mmCIF file of C-alpha atoms in Angstrom:
data_model
loop_
_atom_site.group_PDB
_atom_site.id
_atom_site.type_symbol
_atom_site.label_atom_id
_atom_site.label_comp_id
_atom_site.label_asym_id
_atom_site.label_seq_id
_atom_site.Cartn_x
_atom_site.Cartn_y
_atom_site.Cartn_z
ATOM 1 C CA UNK P 28 -35.332 -39.430 32.339
ATOM 2 C CA UNK P 29 -38.614 -37.566 31.530
ATOM 3 C CA UNK P 30 -39.892 -36.668 28.062
ATOM 4 C CA UNK P 31 -38.726 -32.771 28.309
ATOM 5 C CA UNK P 32 -35.457 -33.702 29.731
ATOM 6 C CA UNK P 33 -34.847 -36.179 26.642
ATOM 7 C CA UNK P 34 -35.640 -33.261 24.607
ATOM 8 C CA UNK P 35 -33.303 -30.888 26.131
ATOM 9 C CA UNK P 36 -30.482 -33.308 26.289
ATOM 10 C CA UNK P 37 -31.153 -34.499 22.769
ATOM 11 C CA UNK P 38 -31.580 -31.443 20.787
ATOM 12 C CA UNK P 39 -28.323 -30.348 18.900
ATOM 13 C CA UNK P 40 -26.956 -27.201 20.487
ATOM 14 C CA UNK P 41 -23.899 -25.206 20.499
ATOM 15 C CA UNK P 42 -22.300 -23.638 23.555
ATOM 16 C CA UNK P 43 -20.849 -20.131 23.031
ATOM 17 C CA UNK P 44 -19.959 -19.092 26.582
ATOM 18 C CA UNK P 45 -17.669 -21.272 28.400
ATOM 19 C CA UNK P 46 -14.584 -20.395 30.423
ATOM 20 C CA UNK P 47 -12.645 -23.583 30.169
ATOM 21 C CA UNK P 48 -10.778 -22.847 33.836
ATOM 22 C CA UNK P 49 -14.376 -22.771 35.152
ATOM 23 C CA UNK P 50 -14.813 -26.303 34.392
ATOM 24 C CA UNK P 51 -12.221 -27.438 36.717
ATOM 25 C CA UNK P 52 -14.184 -29.944 38.881
ATOM 26 C CA UNK P 53 -12.758 -30.284 42.534
ATOM 27 C CA UNK P 54 -11.854 -33.949 42.111
ATOM 28 C CA UNK P 55 -9.537 -32.942 39.065
ATOM 29 C CA UNK P 56 -8.368 -29.908 40.986
ATOM 30 C CA UNK P 57 -6.874 -32.370 43.971
ATOM 31 C CA UNK P 58 -5.808 -34.734 41.455
ATOM 32 C CA UNK P 59 -3.525 -32.062 39.699
ATOM 33 C CA UNK P 60 -2.761 -30.586 43.057
ATOM 34 C CA UNK P 61 -1.280 -33.886 44.444
ATOM 35 C CA UNK P 62 0.343 -34.443 40.890
ATOM 36 C CA UNK P 63 2.283 -30.898 41.617
ATOM 37 C CA UNK P 64 2.762 -30.783 45.005
ATOM 38 C CA UNK P 65 0.164 -27.826 45.331
ATOM 39 C CA UNK P 66 -0.977 -27.114 48.625
ATOM 40 C CA UNK P 67 -4.855 -26.291 48.606
ATOM 41 C CA UNK P 68 -6.806 -24.149 50.975
ATOM 42 C CA UNK P 69 -9.439 -26.776 51.528
ATOM 43 C CA UNK P 70 -8.770 -29.970 52.985
ATOM 44 C CA UNK P 71 -11.302 -32.231 50.966
ATOM 45 C CA UNK P 72 -13.276 -32.197 47.729
ATOM 46 C CA UNK P 73 -16.484 -31.820 49.987
ATOM 47 C CA UNK P 74 -15.064 -28.787 51.940
ATOM 48 C CA UNK P 75 -14.245 -26.996 48.497
ATOM 49 C CA UNK P 76 -17.644 -27.613 47.242
ATOM 50 C CA UNK P 77 -19.126 -26.398 50.454
ATOM 51 C CA UNK P 78 -17.092 -23.216 49.724
ATOM 52 C CA UNK P 79 -19.025 -22.316 46.377
ATOM 53 C CA UNK P 80 -21.203 -20.010 47.892
ATOM 54 C CA UNK P 81 -20.481 -16.636 46.431
ATOM 55 C CA UNK P 82 -21.785 -13.074 47.179
ATOM 56 C CA UNK P 83 -20.932 -11.514 43.791
ATOM 57 C CA UNK P 84 -18.750 -11.824 40.876
ATOM 58 C CA UNK P 85 -15.190 -10.792 42.798
ATOM 59 C CA UNK P 86 -15.796 -13.621 45.516
ATOM 60 C CA UNK P 87 -16.198 -16.184 42.904
ATOM 61 C CA UNK P 88 -12.971 -15.111 41.128
ATOM 62 C CA UNK P 89 -11.192 -15.213 44.234
ATOM 63 C CA UNK P 90 -11.743 -18.957 44.438
ATOM 64 C CA UNK P 91 -11.651 -19.340 40.427
ATOM 65 C CA UNK P 92 -8.024 -17.981 40.252
ATOM 66 C CA UNK P 93 -6.937 -19.837 43.207
ATOM 67 C CA UNK P 94 -7.855 -23.342 41.876
ATOM 68 C CA UNK P 95 -6.393 -22.458 38.324
ATOM 69 C CA UNK P 96 -3.067 -22.700 40.042
ATOM 70 C CA UNK P 97 -3.036 -26.332 39.931
ATOM 71 C CA UNK P 98 -2.788 -26.109 35.996
ATOM 72 C CA UNK P 99 0.918 -26.343 35.359
ATOM 73 C CA UNK P 100 1.687 -28.588 32.112
ATOM 74 C CA UNK P 101 0.358 -29.425 28.743
ATOM 75 C CA UNK P 102 -1.401 -32.518 30.061
ATOM 76 C CA UNK P 103 -3.235 -30.706 32.746
ATOM 77 C CA UNK P 104 -4.856 -28.456 30.179
ATOM 78 C CA UNK P 105 -5.544 -31.525 27.795
ATOM 79 C CA UNK P 106 -7.473 -33.451 30.838
ATOM 80 C CA UNK P 107 -9.465 -30.407 31.849
ATOM 81 C CA UNK P 108 -10.662 -29.588 28.209
ATOM 82 C CA UNK P 109 -11.280 -33.449 27.389
ATOM 83 C CA UNK P 110 -13.397 -33.801 30.632
ATOM 84 C CA UNK P 111 -15.257 -30.866 29.689
ATOM 85 C CA UNK P 112 -15.954 -31.950 26.152
ATOM 86 C CA UNK P 113 -17.142 -35.505 27.365
ATOM 87 C CA UNK P 114 -19.930 -33.715 29.651
ATOM 88 C CA UNK P 115 -21.033 -31.364 26.619
ATOM 89 C CA UNK P 116 -21.335 -34.487 24.436
ATOM 90 C CA UNK P 117 -23.695 -36.054 26.970
ATOM 91 C CA UNK P 118 -25.662 -32.533 26.862
ATOM 92 C CA UNK P 119 -26.138 -32.554 22.991
ATOM 93 C CA UNK P 120 -23.467 -29.985 22.281
ATOM 94 C CA UNK P 121 -22.315 -30.215 18.802
ATOM 95 C CA UNK P 122 -20.136 -27.195 18.805
ATOM 96 C CA UNK P 123 -18.395 -25.117 21.428
ATOM 97 C CA UNK P 124 -16.538 -21.847 21.583
ATOM 98 C CA UNK P 125 -14.266 -21.915 24.391
ATOM 99 C CA UNK P 126 -12.884 -19.120 26.466
ATOM 100 C CA UNK P 127 -9.293 -19.380 27.848
ATOM 101 C CA UNK P 128 -7.318 -16.714 30.024
ATOM 102 C CA UNK P 129 -3.916 -16.951 29.080
ATOM 103 C CA UNK P 130 -2.959 -14.328 31.591
ATOM 104 C CA UNK P 131 -4.350 -16.379 34.245
ATOM 105 C CA UNK P 132 -1.394 -18.606 33.537
ATOM 106 C CA UNK P 133 1.537 -16.610 32.111
ATOM 107 C CA UNK P 134 1.445 -14.433 35.547
ATOM 108 C CA UNK P 135 2.271 -17.181 37.682
ATOM 109 C CA UNK P 136 5.138 -18.334 34.927
ATOM 110 C CA UNK P 137 3.212 -20.762 32.605
ATOM 111 C CA UNK P 138 4.242 -20.387 29.004
ATOM 112 C CA UNK P 139 1.187 -19.124 26.541
ATOM 113 C CA UNK P 140 1.872 -22.156 24.600
ATOM 114 C CA UNK P 141 1.676 -24.631 27.282
ATOM 115 C CA UNK P 142 -2.141 -23.704 27.577
ATOM 116 C CA UNK P 143 -2.875 -23.249 24.170
ATOM 117 C CA UNK P 144 -1.510 -26.504 23.011
ATOM 118 C CA UNK P 145 -3.083 -28.591 25.808
ATOM 119 C CA UNK P 146 -6.356 -27.299 25.044
ATOM 120 C CA UNK P 147 -5.973 -27.526 21.370
ATOM 121 C CA UNK P 148 -4.812 -30.984 21.406
ATOM 122 C CA UNK P 149 -7.741 -31.905 23.455
ATOM 123 C CA UNK P 150 -10.240 -30.102 21.128
ATOM 124 C CA UNK P 151 -8.712 -32.228 18.177
ATOM 125 C CA UNK P 152 -9.253 -35.320 20.555
ATOM 126 C CA UNK P 153 -12.909 -34.345 21.076
ATOM 127 C CA UNK P 154 -13.722 -33.695 17.654
ATOM 128 C CA UNK P 155 -12.265 -37.033 16.718
ATOM 129 C CA UNK P 156 -14.413 -38.885 19.615
ATOM 130 C CA UNK P 157 -17.271 -36.887 20.119
ATOM 131 C CA UNK P 158 -17.748 -34.981 16.768
ATOM 132 C CA UNK P 159 -17.856 -31.738 18.632
ATOM 133 C CA UNK P 160 -16.362 -29.027 16.490
ATOM 134 C CA UNK P 161 -14.576 -25.751 17.980
ATOM 135 C CA UNK P 162 -13.479 -22.010 18.153
ATOM 136 C CA UNK P 163 -11.089 -20.823 20.697
ATOM 137 C CA UNK P 164 -11.403 -17.449 22.002
ATOM 138 C CA UNK P 165 -8.725 -15.692 23.859
ATOM 139 C CA UNK P 166 -10.022 -13.519 26.671
ATOM 140 C CA UNK P 167 -8.236 -10.613 28.327
ATOM 141 C CA UNK P 168 -8.644 -10.165 31.974
ATOM 142 C CA UNK P 169 -10.270 -6.721 32.373
ATOM 143 C CA UNK P 170 -8.847 -5.971 35.910
ATOM 144 C CA UNK P 171 -5.432 -6.042 34.508
ATOM 145 C CA UNK P 172 -4.154 -3.175 32.324
ATOM 146 C CA UNK P 173 -4.843 -2.441 28.677
ATOM 147 C CA UNK P 174 -1.025 -2.633 28.340
ATOM 148 C CA UNK P 175 -1.078 -6.253 29.691
ATOM 149 C CA UNK P 176 -4.017 -7.081 27.403
ATOM 150 C CA UNK P 177 -1.968 -5.690 24.259
ATOM 151 C CA UNK P 178 1.211 -7.971 25.269
ATOM 152 C CA UNK P 179 -0.985 -10.840 25.422
ATOM 153 C CA UNK P 180 -2.444 -10.035 21.959
ATOM 154 C CA UNK P 181 1.065 -9.745 20.653
ATOM 155 C CA UNK P 182 1.953 -13.338 22.319
ATOM 156 C CA UNK P 183 -1.072 -14.909 20.508
ATOM 157 C CA UNK P 184 -0.162 -13.304 16.831
ATOM 158 C CA UNK P 185 1.987 -16.482 15.942
ATOM 159 C CA UNK P 186 -0.809 -18.766 16.866
ATOM 160 C CA UNK P 187 -3.547 -16.606 14.988
ATOM 161 C CA UNK P 188 -4.646 -19.810 13.021
ATOM 162 C CA UNK P 189 -5.598 -21.575 16.275
ATOM 163 C CA UNK P 190 -7.518 -18.652 17.739
ATOM 164 C CA UNK P 191 -10.774 -17.555 16.335
ATOM 165 C CA UNK P 192 -11.678 -14.325 18.494
ATOM 166 C CA UNK P 193 -10.625 -12.368 21.532
ATOM 167 C CA UNK P 194 -12.982 -11.554 24.270
ATOM 168 C CA UNK P 195 -13.127 -9.736 27.690
ATOM 169 C CA UNK P 196 -13.703 -11.175 30.924
ATOM 170 C CA UNK P 197 -13.170 -11.077 34.881
ATOM 171 C CA UNK P 198 -14.093 -8.139 37.246
ATOM 172 C CA UNK P 199 -16.636 -5.965 35.166
ATOM 173 C CA UNK P 200 -17.195 -3.199 37.827
ATOM 174 C CA UNK P 201 -14.936 -0.247 37.057
ATOM 175 C CA UNK P 202 -13.497 -1.756 34.128
ATOM 176 C CA UNK P 203 -15.555 -0.574 31.122
ATOM 177 C CA UNK P 204 -14.879 -2.079 27.949
ATOM 178 C CA UNK P 205 -13.519 1.288 26.665
ATOM 179 C CA UNK P 206 -10.496 0.596 28.459
ATOM 180 C CA UNK P 207 -9.564 -1.850 25.779
ATOM 181 C CA UNK P 208 -10.647 0.139 22.833
ATOM 182 C CA UNK P 209 -7.152 -0.198 21.244
ATOM 183 C CA UNK P 210 -6.521 -3.633 21.848
ATOM 184 C CA UNK P 211 -9.639 -4.573 20.302
ATOM 185 C CA UNK P 212 -8.867 -2.114 17.148
ATOM 186 C CA UNK P 213 -5.389 -4.096 16.930
ATOM 187 C CA UNK P 214 -7.070 -7.410 17.329
ATOM 188 C CA UNK P 215 -9.774 -6.472 14.538
ATOM 189 C CA UNK P 216 -6.727 -5.575 12.207
ATOM 190 C CA UNK P 217 -5.007 -8.778 12.653
ATOM 191 C CA UNK P 218 -8.122 -10.643 11.579
ATOM 192 C CA UNK P 219 -9.783 -11.707 15.066
ATOM 193 C CA UNK P 220 -13.435 -11.581 15.617
ATOM 194 C CA UNK P 221 -14.489 -10.300 19.061
ATOM 195 C CA UNK P 222 -16.922 -10.821 22.054
ATOM 196 C CA UNK P 223 -17.113 -9.091 25.497
ATOM 197 C CA UNK P 224 -18.764 -9.607 28.730
ATOM 198 C CA UNK P 225 -20.986 -6.575 29.203
ATOM 199 C CA UNK P 226 -24.309 -6.002 31.540
ATOM 200 C CA UNK P 227 -23.810 -8.779 33.929
ATOM 201 C CA UNK P 228 -22.592 -6.586 36.839
ATOM 202 C CA UNK P 229 -21.717 -3.667 34.662
ATOM 203 C CA UNK P 230 -24.691 -1.398 33.694
ATOM 204 C CA UNK P 231 -26.106 -0.882 30.243
ATOM 205 C CA UNK P 232 -23.745 1.563 29.359
ATOM 206 C CA UNK P 233 -20.967 -1.127 29.354
ATOM 207 C CA UNK P 234 -23.040 -2.854 26.433
ATOM 208 C CA UNK P 235 -23.017 0.251 24.341
ATOM 209 C CA UNK P 236 -19.296 0.612 24.810
ATOM 210 C CA UNK P 237 -18.826 -3.156 23.650
ATOM 211 C CA UNK P 238 -21.185 -2.783 20.925
ATOM 212 C CA UNK P 239 -19.835 0.819 19.430
ATOM 213 C CA UNK P 240 -16.131 0.942 20.886
ATOM 214 C CA UNK P 241 -14.982 -2.617 20.777
ATOM 215 C CA UNK P 242 -17.362 -3.626 17.590
ATOM 216 C CA UNK P 243 -18.091 -7.206 18.928
ATOM 217 C CA UNK P 244 -19.837 -9.908 17.324
ATOM 218 C CA UNK P 245 -21.681 -10.932 20.624
ATOM 219 C CA UNK P 246 -22.386 -9.918 24.124
ATOM 220 C CA UNK P 247 -21.591 -12.178 26.904
ATOM 221 C CA UNK P 248 -24.246 -12.223 29.739
ATOM 222 C CA UNK P 249 -26.019 -8.753 28.518
ATOM 223 C CA UNK P 250 -28.817 -9.205 30.861
ATOM 224 C CA UNK P 251 -29.085 -5.782 32.301
ATOM 225 C CA UNK P 252 -29.884 -4.606 28.680
ATOM 226 C CA UNK P 253 -33.539 -4.769 29.949
ATOM 227 C CA UNK P 254 -33.129 -1.822 32.116
ATOM 228 C CA UNK P 255 -32.679 0.604 28.762
ATOM 229 C CA UNK P 256 -35.800 0.133 26.454
ATOM 230 C CA UNK P 257 -33.816 1.702 23.402
ATOM 231 C CA UNK P 258 -31.044 -0.891 23.813
ATOM 232 C CA UNK P 259 -33.281 -3.810 24.158
ATOM 233 C CA UNK P 260 -35.028 -2.534 20.823
ATOM 234 C CA UNK P 261 -31.419 -2.117 19.197
ATOM 235 C CA UNK P 262 -30.158 -5.381 20.158
ATOM 236 C CA UNK P 263 -33.327 -6.920 18.798
ATOM 237 C CA UNK P 264 -33.217 -4.879 15.493
ATOM 238 C CA UNK P 265 -29.649 -5.688 14.986
ATOM 239 C CA UNK P 266 -29.916 -9.508 15.740
ATOM 240 C CA UNK P 267 -27.169 -9.262 18.433
ATOM 241 C CA UNK P 268 -26.511 -12.311 20.238
ATOM 242 C CA UNK P 269 -26.457 -12.725 23.864
ATOM 243 C CA UNK P 270 -24.783 -15.416 25.415
ATOM 244 C CA UNK P 271 -26.593 -15.664 28.571
ATOM 245 C CA UNK P 272 -25.739 -18.092 31.632
ATOM 246 C CA UNK P 273 -28.761 -18.435 33.866
ATOM 247 C CA UNK P 274 -27.021 -20.565 36.738
ATOM 248 C CA UNK P 275 -24.266 -18.318 37.115
ATOM 249 C CA UNK P 276 -26.542 -15.583 37.083
ATOM 250 C CA UNK P 277 -28.182 -16.847 40.157
ATOM 251 C CA UNK P 278 -25.353 -18.205 42.040
ATOM 252 C CA UNK P 279 -23.493 -14.759 41.674
ATOM 253 C CA UNK P 280 -26.807 -12.882 42.984
ATOM 254 C CA UNK P 281 -27.813 -11.199 39.804
ATOM 255 C CA UNK P 282 -31.208 -12.758 40.233
ATOM 256 C CA UNK P 283 -32.279 -14.266 43.493
ATOM 257 C CA UNK P 284 -34.091 -17.206 41.934
ATOM 258 C CA UNK P 285 -34.340 -18.777 38.407
ATOM 259 C CA UNK P 286 -38.025 -17.843 38.622
ATOM 260 C CA UNK P 287 -36.882 -14.075 38.403
ATOM 261 C CA UNK P 288 -34.522 -14.289 35.315
ATOM 262 C CA UNK P 289 -35.310 -12.298 32.425
ATOM 263 C CA UNK P 290 -34.516 -14.757 29.611
ATOM 264 C CA UNK P 291 -38.084 -15.566 28.636
ATOM 265 C CA UNK P 292 -39.016 -11.880 28.490
ATOM 266 C CA UNK P 293 -35.743 -11.145 25.996
ATOM 267 C CA UNK P 294 -36.457 -14.063 24.012
ATOM 268 C CA UNK P 295 -40.082 -13.062 23.617
ATOM 269 C CA UNK P 296 -39.041 -9.590 22.591
ATOM 270 C CA UNK P 297 -37.110 -10.993 19.514
ATOM 271 C CA UNK P 298 -33.631 -11.074 21.129
ATOM 272 C CA UNK P 299 -31.324 -13.681 19.927
ATOM 273 C CA UNK P 300 -30.767 -15.368 23.360
ATOM 274 C CA UNK P 301 -28.539 -18.268 23.917
ATOM 275 C CA UNK P 302 -28.105 -20.760 26.677
ATOM 276 C CA UNK P 303 -24.912 -21.329 28.378
ATOM 277 C CA UNK P 304 -23.077 -22.564 31.421
ATOM 278 C CA UNK P 305 -20.260 -20.117 32.018
ATOM 279 C CA UNK P 306 -18.028 -21.904 34.698
ATOM 280 C CA UNK P 307 -20.045 -25.058 35.582
ATOM 281 C CA UNK P 308 -17.785 -26.746 38.248
ATOM 282 C CA UNK P 309 -18.555 -23.603 40.446
ATOM 283 C CA UNK P 310 -22.189 -22.760 39.340
ATOM 284 C CA UNK P 311 -23.693 -26.222 40.118
ATOM 285 C CA UNK P 312 -24.523 -26.891 36.335
ATOM 286 C CA UNK P 313 -23.541 -27.890 32.378
ATOM 287 C CA UNK P 314 -25.458 -26.450 29.440
ATOM 288 C CA UNK P 315 -28.439 -29.033 29.907
ATOM 289 C CA UNK P 316 -28.771 -28.295 33.390
ATOM 290 C CA UNK P 317 -29.103 -24.567 32.317
ATOM 291 C CA UNK P 318 -31.773 -25.425 29.970
ATOM 292 C CA UNK P 319 -33.609 -27.585 32.439
ATOM 293 C CA UNK P 320 -33.442 -25.051 35.293
ATOM 294 C CA UNK P 321 -34.855 -22.607 32.888
ATOM 295 C CA UNK P 322 -37.554 -24.771 31.632
ATOM 296 C CA UNK P 323 -38.829 -25.519 35.043
ATOM 297 C CA UNK P 324 -38.573 -22.054 36.443
ATOM 298 C CA UNK P 325 -39.933 -20.113 33.737
ATOM 299 C CA UNK P 326 -42.184 -22.829 32.038
ATOM 300 C CA UNK P 327 -40.293 -22.738 28.725
ATOM 301 C CA UNK P 328 -41.997 -24.635 25.847
ATOM 302 C CA UNK P 329 -40.487 -26.974 23.588
ATOM 303 C CA UNK P 330 -40.737 -24.341 20.677
ATOM 304 C CA UNK P 331 -38.841 -22.108 23.291
ATOM 305 C CA UNK P 332 -36.111 -24.506 23.747
ATOM 306 C CA UNK P 333 -36.016 -25.115 19.962
ATOM 307 C CA UNK P 334 -35.483 -21.537 19.531
ATOM 308 C CA UNK P 335 -32.534 -21.371 22.017
ATOM 309 C CA UNK P 336 -31.038 -24.068 20.071
ATOM 310 C CA UNK P 337 -31.149 -22.475 16.733
ATOM 311 C CA UNK P 338 -30.197 -19.035 18.473
ATOM 312 C CA UNK P 339 -27.034 -20.852 19.496
ATOM 313 C CA UNK P 340 -26.047 -22.026 16.311
ATOM 314 C CA UNK P 341 -26.771 -18.884 14.388
ATOM 315 C CA UNK P 342 -24.785 -16.929 16.994
ATOM 316 C CA UNK P 343 -21.773 -19.371 16.384
ATOM 317 C CA UNK P 344 -18.698 -18.714 14.374
ATOM 318 C CA UNK P 345 -18.957 -21.874 11.998
ATOM 319 C CA UNK P 346 -19.415 -21.481 8.350
ATOM 320 C CA UNK P 347 -23.150 -20.796 6.766
ATOM 321 C CA UNK P 348 -23.007 -24.426 5.322
ATOM 322 C CA UNK P 349 -22.405 -25.854 8.891
ATOM 323 C CA UNK P 350 -24.980 -23.774 10.403
ATOM 324 C CA UNK P 351 -27.736 -24.636 7.450
ATOM 325 C CA UNK P 352 -26.497 -28.414 8.333
ATOM 326 C CA UNK P 353 -27.538 -28.034 12.209
ATOM 327 C CA UNK P 354 -30.373 -25.949 11.785
ATOM 328 C CA UNK P 355 -31.820 -28.536 9.512
ATOM 329 C CA UNK P 356 -30.772 -31.034 12.122
ATOM 330 C CA UNK P 357 -32.635 -29.150 15.082
ATOM 331 C CA UNK P 358 -35.678 -29.100 12.657
ATOM 332 C CA UNK P 359 -35.587 -33.009 12.247
ATOM 333 C CA UNK P 360 -35.040 -33.558 15.812
ATOM 334 C CA UNK P 361 -38.148 -31.187 16.666
ATOM 335 C CA UNK P 362 -40.510 -33.048 14.111
ATOM 336 C CA UNK P 363 -39.587 -36.223 15.356
ATOM 337 C CA UNK P 364 -41.122 -35.282 18.756
#
């Protein structure tokens, strides 16, 4: 392992854009399919991995939702989450803010609390074993109706102490954030923070809607903000975090090559950009792999990498004291180099 890779893997960082269902590696998918007698569309791990060639977001989602069908009981969600935390720990992650999609599971008859309890149990185990702190974010599937999202929010209300925020994911095209204004207003009244996917496949207008109508604390993706210079200036001025997922963007053809990615330009313009892995089992890399790809493709300096790590802590939902602690740890780590 070379010096820059040691630096990237070692520097303390948070991961803020991670779909736990998107960490389902083919090996675990086949094991759970065997456990539950589920027939998969692919005959082997190798054949399934070979199918991970996507033309756009929807072609990925079709495979993603099919894979999630093997998640049936609490132990499945526990195994899935703990496997992710083990990888995150090896990548220097000290805090995670994990998305989960209850509608993906309740639609097929899995109880809301089955997924929640399995994930939460693994997060507690991961904190004990690896020292990784956590927040959980419930995401609404935007291709479903706002009424369905509201019902999901109501299912979550008895578990408010376990869920820090609500988010918005799935198919972006044709499903603007404004579709969910009432749901997010209700979530805010109930004490939830909020985030939303916007500006990945959708236009800059979706970012404006997420900011002004949903009143989010972070924009997930947001890379198309660059098409609107006024929006870029606003994001920089307001310090609005963007949870960017570079390998995902390339895999889904938002960019043809990592060398084309705009993260470095956004960082240089003062935007609070962070680096995340999105759905790493499908997109070919966990968080350190994303940092490494960016460093090689965009020639990021150690100062750039340190700033991205600081941004991840600053943009998180942890306390001010915890932020000061981890920012100090980052500074100490950088000084040692």
